[in-house]
Short mmCIF file of C-alpha atoms in Angstrom, two decimals:
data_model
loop_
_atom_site.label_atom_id
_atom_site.label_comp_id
_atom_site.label_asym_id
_atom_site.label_seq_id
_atom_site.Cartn_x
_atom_site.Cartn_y
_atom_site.Cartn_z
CA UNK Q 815 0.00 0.00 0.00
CA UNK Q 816 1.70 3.39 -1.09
CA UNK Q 817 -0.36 5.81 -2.59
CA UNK Q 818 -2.50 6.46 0.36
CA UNK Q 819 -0.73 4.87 3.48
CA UNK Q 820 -0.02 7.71 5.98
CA UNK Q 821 -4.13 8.42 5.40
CA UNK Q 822 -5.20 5.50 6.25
CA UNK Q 823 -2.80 5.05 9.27
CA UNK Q 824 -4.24 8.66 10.67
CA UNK Q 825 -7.60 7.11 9.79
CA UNK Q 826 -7.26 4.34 12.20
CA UNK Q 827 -5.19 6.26 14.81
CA UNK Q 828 -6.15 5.95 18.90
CA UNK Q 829 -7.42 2.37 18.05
CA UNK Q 830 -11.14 4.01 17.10
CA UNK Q 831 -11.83 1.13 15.14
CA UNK Q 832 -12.16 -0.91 18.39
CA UNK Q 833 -15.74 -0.58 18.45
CA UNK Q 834 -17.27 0.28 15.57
CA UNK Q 835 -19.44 -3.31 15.52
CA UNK Q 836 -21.36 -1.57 18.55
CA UNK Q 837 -22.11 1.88 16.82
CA UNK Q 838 -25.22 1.04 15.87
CA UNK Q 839 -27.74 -1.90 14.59
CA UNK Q 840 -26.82 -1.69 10.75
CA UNK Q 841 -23.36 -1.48 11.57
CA UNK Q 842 -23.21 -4.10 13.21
CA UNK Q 843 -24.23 -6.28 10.61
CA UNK Q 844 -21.36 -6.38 8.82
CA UNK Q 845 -19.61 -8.28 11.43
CA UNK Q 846 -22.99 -10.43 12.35
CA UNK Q 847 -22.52 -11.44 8.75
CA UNK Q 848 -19.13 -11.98 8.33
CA UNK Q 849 -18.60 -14.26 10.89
CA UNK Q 850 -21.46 -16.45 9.86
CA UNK Q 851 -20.30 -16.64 6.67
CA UNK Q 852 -16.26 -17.08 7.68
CA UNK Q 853 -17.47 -20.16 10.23
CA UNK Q 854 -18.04 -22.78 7.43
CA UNK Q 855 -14.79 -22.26 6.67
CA UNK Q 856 -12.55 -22.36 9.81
CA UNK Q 857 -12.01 -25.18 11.17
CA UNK Q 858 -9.94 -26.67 14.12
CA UNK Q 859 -6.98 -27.57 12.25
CA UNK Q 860 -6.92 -24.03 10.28
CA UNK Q 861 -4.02 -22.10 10.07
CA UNK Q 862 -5.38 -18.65 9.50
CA UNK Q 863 -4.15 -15.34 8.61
CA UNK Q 864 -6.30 -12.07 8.67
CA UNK Q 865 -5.16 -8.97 6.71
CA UNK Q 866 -6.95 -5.57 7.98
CA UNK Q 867 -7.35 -7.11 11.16
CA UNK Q 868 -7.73 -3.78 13.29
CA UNK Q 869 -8.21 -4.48 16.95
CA UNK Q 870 -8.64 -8.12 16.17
CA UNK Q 871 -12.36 -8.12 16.57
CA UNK Q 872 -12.32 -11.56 14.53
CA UNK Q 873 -9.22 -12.50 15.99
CA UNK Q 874 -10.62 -12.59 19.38
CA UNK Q 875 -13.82 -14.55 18.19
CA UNK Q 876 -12.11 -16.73 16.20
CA UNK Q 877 -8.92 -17.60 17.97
CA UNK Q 878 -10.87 -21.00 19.75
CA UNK Q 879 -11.70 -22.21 16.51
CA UNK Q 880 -8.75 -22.74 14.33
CA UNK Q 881 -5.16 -24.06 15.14
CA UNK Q 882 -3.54 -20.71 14.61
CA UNK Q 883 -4.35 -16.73 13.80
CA UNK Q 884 -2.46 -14.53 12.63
CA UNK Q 885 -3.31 -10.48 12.50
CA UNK Q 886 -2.13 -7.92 9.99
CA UNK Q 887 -2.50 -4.45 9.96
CA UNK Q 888 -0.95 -1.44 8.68
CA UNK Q 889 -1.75 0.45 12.02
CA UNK Q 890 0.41 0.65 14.70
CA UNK Q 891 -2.28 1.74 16.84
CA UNK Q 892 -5.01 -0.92 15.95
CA UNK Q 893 -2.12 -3.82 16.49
CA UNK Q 894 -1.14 -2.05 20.05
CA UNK Q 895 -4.80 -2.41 20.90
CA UNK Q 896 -5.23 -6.33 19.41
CA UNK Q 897 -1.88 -7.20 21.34
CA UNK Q 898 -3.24 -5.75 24.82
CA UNK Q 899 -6.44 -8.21 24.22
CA UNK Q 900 -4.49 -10.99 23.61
CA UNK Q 901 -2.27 -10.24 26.70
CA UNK Q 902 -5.77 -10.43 28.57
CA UNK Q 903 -7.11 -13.24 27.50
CA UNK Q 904 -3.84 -15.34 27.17
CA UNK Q 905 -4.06 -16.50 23.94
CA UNK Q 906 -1.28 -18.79 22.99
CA UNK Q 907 -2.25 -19.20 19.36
CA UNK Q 908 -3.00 -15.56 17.97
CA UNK Q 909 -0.69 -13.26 17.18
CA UNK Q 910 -0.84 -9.76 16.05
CA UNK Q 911 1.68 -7.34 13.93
CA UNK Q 912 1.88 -4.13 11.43
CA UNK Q 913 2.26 -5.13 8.12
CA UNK Q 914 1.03 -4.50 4.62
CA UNK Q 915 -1.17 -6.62 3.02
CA UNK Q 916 0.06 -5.78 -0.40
CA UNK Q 917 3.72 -7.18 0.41
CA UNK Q 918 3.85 -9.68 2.89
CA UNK Q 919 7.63 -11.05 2.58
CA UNK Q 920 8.17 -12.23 6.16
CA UNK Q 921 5.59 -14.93 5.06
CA UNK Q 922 6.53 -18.25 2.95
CA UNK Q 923 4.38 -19.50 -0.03
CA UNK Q 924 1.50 -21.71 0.90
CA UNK Q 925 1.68 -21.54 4.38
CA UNK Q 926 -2.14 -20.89 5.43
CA UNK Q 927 -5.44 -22.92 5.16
CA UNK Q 928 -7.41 -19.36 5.07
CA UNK Q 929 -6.56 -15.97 4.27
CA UNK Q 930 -9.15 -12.63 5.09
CA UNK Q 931 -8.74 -10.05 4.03
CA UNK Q 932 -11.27 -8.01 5.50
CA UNK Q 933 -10.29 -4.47 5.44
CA UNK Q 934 -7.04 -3.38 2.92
CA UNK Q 935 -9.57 -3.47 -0.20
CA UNK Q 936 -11.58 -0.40 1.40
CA UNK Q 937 -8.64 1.74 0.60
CA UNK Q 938 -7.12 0.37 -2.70
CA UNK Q 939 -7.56 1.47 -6.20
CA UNK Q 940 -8.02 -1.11 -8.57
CA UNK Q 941 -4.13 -1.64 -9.71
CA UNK Q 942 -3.19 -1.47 -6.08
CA UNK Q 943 -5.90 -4.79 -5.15
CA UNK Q 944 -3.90 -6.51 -8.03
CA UNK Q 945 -0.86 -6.62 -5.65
CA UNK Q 946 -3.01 -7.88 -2.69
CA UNK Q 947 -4.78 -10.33 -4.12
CA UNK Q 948 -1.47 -11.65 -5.41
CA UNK Q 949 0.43 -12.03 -1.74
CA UNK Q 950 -3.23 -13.41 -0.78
CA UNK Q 951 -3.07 -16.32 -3.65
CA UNK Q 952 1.13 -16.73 -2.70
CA UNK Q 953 0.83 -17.20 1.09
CA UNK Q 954 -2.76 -19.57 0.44
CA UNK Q 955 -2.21 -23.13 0.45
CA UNK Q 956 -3.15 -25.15 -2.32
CA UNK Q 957 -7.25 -25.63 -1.54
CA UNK Q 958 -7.22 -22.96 1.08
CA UNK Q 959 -10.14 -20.15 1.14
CA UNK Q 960 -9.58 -16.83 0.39
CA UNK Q 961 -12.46 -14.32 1.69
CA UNK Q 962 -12.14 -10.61 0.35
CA UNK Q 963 -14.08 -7.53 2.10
CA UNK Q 964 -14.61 -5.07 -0.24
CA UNK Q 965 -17.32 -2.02 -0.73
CA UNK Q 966 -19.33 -1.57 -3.32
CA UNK Q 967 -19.79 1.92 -4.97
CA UNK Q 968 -23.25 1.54 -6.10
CA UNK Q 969 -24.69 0.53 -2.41
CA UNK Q 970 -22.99 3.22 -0.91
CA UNK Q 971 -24.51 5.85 -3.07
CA UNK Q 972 -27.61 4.23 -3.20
CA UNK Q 973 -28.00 4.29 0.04
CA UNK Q 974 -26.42 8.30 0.68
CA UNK Q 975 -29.41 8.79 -1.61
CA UNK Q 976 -32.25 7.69 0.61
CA UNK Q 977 -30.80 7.79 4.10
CA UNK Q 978 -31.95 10.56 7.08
CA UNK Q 979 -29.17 10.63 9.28
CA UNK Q 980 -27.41 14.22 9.19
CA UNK Q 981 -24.11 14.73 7.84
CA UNK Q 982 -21.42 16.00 9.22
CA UNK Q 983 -19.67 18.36 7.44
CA UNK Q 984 -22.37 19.45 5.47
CA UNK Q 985 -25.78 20.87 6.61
CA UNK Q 986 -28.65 18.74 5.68
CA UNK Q 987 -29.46 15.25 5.64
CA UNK Q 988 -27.43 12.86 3.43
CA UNK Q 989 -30.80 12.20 1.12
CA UNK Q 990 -31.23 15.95 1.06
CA UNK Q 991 -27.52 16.58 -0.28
CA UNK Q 992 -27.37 13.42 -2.97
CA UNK Q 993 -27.12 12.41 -5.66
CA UNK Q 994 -25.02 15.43 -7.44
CA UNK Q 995 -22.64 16.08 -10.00
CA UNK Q 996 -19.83 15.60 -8.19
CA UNK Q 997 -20.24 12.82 -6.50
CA UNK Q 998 -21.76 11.11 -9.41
CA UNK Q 999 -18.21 12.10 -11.44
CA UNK Q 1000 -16.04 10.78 -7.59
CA UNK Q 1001 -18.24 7.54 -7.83
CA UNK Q 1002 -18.88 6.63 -11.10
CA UNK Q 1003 -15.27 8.11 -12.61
CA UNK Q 1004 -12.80 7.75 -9.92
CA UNK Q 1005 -14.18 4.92 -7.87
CA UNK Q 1006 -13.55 6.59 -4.79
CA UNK Q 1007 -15.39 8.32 -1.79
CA UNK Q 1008 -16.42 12.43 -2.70
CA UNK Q 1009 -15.75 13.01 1.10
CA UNK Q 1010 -12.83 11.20 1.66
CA UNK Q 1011 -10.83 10.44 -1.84
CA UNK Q 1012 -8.35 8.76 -1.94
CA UNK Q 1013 -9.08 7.07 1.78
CA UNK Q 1014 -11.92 4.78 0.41
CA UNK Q 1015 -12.39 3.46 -2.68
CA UNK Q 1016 -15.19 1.26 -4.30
CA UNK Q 1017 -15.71 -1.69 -6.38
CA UNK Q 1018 -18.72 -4.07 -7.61
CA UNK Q 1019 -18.77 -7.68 -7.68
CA UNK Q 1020 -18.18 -8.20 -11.19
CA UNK Q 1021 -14.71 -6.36 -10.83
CA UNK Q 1022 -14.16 -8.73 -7.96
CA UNK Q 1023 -14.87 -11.64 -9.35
CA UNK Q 1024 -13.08 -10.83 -12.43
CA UNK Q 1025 -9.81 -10.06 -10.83
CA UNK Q 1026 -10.39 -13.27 -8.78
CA UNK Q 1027 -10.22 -15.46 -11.68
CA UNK Q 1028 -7.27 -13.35 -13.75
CA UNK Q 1029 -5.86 -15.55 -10.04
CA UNK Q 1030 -7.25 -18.21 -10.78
CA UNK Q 1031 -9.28 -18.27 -7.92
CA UNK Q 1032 -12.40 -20.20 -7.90
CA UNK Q 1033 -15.44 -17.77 -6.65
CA UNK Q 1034 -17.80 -19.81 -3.99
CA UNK Q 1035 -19.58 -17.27 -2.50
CA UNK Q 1036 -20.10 -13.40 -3.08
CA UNK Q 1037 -22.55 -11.70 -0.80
CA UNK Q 1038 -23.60 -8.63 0.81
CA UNK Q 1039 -22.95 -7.94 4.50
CA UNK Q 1040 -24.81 -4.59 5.24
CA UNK Q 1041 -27.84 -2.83 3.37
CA UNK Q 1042 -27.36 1.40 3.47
CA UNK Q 1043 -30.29 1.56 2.18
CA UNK Q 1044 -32.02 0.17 4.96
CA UNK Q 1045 -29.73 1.71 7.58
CA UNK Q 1046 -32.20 4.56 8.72
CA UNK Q 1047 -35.01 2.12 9.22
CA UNK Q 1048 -32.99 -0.75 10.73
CA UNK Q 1049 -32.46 1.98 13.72
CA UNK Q 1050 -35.42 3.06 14.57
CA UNK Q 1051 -36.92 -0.55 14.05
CA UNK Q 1052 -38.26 -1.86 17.52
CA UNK Q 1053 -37.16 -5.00 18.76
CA UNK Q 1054 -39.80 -7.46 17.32
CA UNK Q 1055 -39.64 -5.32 13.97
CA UNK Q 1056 -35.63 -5.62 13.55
CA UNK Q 1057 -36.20 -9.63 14.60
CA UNK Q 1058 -38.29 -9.86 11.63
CA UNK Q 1059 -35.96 -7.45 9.40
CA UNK Q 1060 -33.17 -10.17 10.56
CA UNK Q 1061 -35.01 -12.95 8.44
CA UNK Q 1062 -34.97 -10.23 4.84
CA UNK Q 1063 -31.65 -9.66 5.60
CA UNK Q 1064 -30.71 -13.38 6.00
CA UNK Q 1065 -32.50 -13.72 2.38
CA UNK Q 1066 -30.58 -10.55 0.54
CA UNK Q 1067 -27.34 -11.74 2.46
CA UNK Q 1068 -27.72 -14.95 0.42
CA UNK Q 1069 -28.84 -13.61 -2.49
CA UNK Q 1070 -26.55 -12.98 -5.60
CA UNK Q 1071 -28.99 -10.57 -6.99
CA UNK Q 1072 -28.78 -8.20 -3.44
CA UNK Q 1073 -25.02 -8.48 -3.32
CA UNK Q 1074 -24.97 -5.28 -5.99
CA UNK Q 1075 -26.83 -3.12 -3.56
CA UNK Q 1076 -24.60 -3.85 -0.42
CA UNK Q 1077 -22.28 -1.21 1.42
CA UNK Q 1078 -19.76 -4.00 2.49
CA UNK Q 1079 -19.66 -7.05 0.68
CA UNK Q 1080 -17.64 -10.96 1.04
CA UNK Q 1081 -16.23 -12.77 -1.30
CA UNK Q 1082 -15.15 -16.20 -0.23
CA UNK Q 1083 -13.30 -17.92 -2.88
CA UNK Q 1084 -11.07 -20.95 -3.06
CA UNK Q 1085 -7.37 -21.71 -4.53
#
């Protein structure tokens, strides 16, 4: 990662990422649906290695599960915070360091049953995910799974378009401020975030899946984590309304025809 590494590293500085699953109910289905997802796949005898691991939110729930996990992230701050949890909770099999998932030296060919990468695609252009997903194939053993976070463009705006919460640092709510030129031009043109570009950039799942198999990878599952669209509703929703919202979202999560309209979205392929 070059281009944009010192602003993602002030992105993730004072370990804020540490509880971002919590902020809210439609956050936190991006992690309720990762982990489902991720648990076919990780077994007891896994050795596993997670790039964009933050403050090892996975690693923590994960670590009892598999033979060995390994955390990877290009914040010095988020690894600090990982390391202090596994400290706590005496951990003899996970592991935590600052690296960069786009070269990965200090790690041998074929040395891990699954690789995540849950987080460096969020802040790669297009030519710089070529060089990830090529340390992810090297360091994946021969029938291991490979699982890719990534966001997709169209979601996000999609869901800027229709959602009430207020923004920031503009006045209004985000449905009262898009769509508009220029974010149509950032989106659409440059494949990255009009607030933040060059900190987040998007994709779709028929780029992902298309630079999977220039890999060779074989694609098993591609599906969407999170709905913006829904994210107002989901939080207001009372309890017995989000329990019922929790069965949709089960059937979009599943659904190849949803996966388009996602914020976040999984790809789970296989060497």
């Amino acid at each position: 990662m070059d281009s944009n590494r010192e602003k993602v590293i002030a992105k993730y500085s004072g370990g804020k990422e540490d509880n971002r699953y919590a902020e809210s109910r439609s956050t936190g289905l991006e992690f309720h649906y990762t982990k489902k997802l991720l648990a076919e796949y990780i077994t007891p005898g896994s050795r596993v290695i997670e790039l964009g691991c933050a403050t090892g939110y996975y690693g923590m729930f994960f670590a009892d599960k598999c033979a060995e996990y390994t955390g990877i992230d290009l914040s010095p701050d988020n690894i600090a915070v990982f390391n202090k949890k596994i400290a706590a909770e005496g951990k003899t099999n996970l592991r935590a360091a600052v690296g960069d998932a786009a070269s990965l030296p200090e790690f041998a060919d074929n040395s891990f049953d699954a690789v995540l990468c849950l987080g460096p695609m969020y802040h790669l252009s297009r030519e710089e995910r070529a060089k990830v997903f090529n340390e992810c194939y090297r360091i994946a053993r021969t029938g291991a799974v490979l699982a890719f976070a990534y966001i997709n463009g169209i979601g996000v705006y999609a869901g800027a378009c229709v959602d009430d919460r207020w923004r920031r640092k503009r006045f209004g709510k985000w449905r009262s401020i898009y769509p508009n030129a220029k974010t149509n031009e950032y989106v659409f043109e440059h494949h990255t975030d009009d607030e933040r570009p060059g900190l987040f950039f998007f994709t779709s799942p028929e780029e992902m899946e298309y630079d999977a198999g220039q890999k060779k990878l074989a694609v098993i599952k591609n599906c969407g984590l999170d709905f913006f669209f829904a994210a107002s509703a989901v939080n207001t929703m009372s309890g017995e309304q989000f329990a019922w919202y929790m069965e949709l979202a089960d059937r979009m999560s599943a659904s190849r025809s949803c996966t388009g309209l996602a914020n976040h979205a999984l790809m789970i392929c296989r060497k």
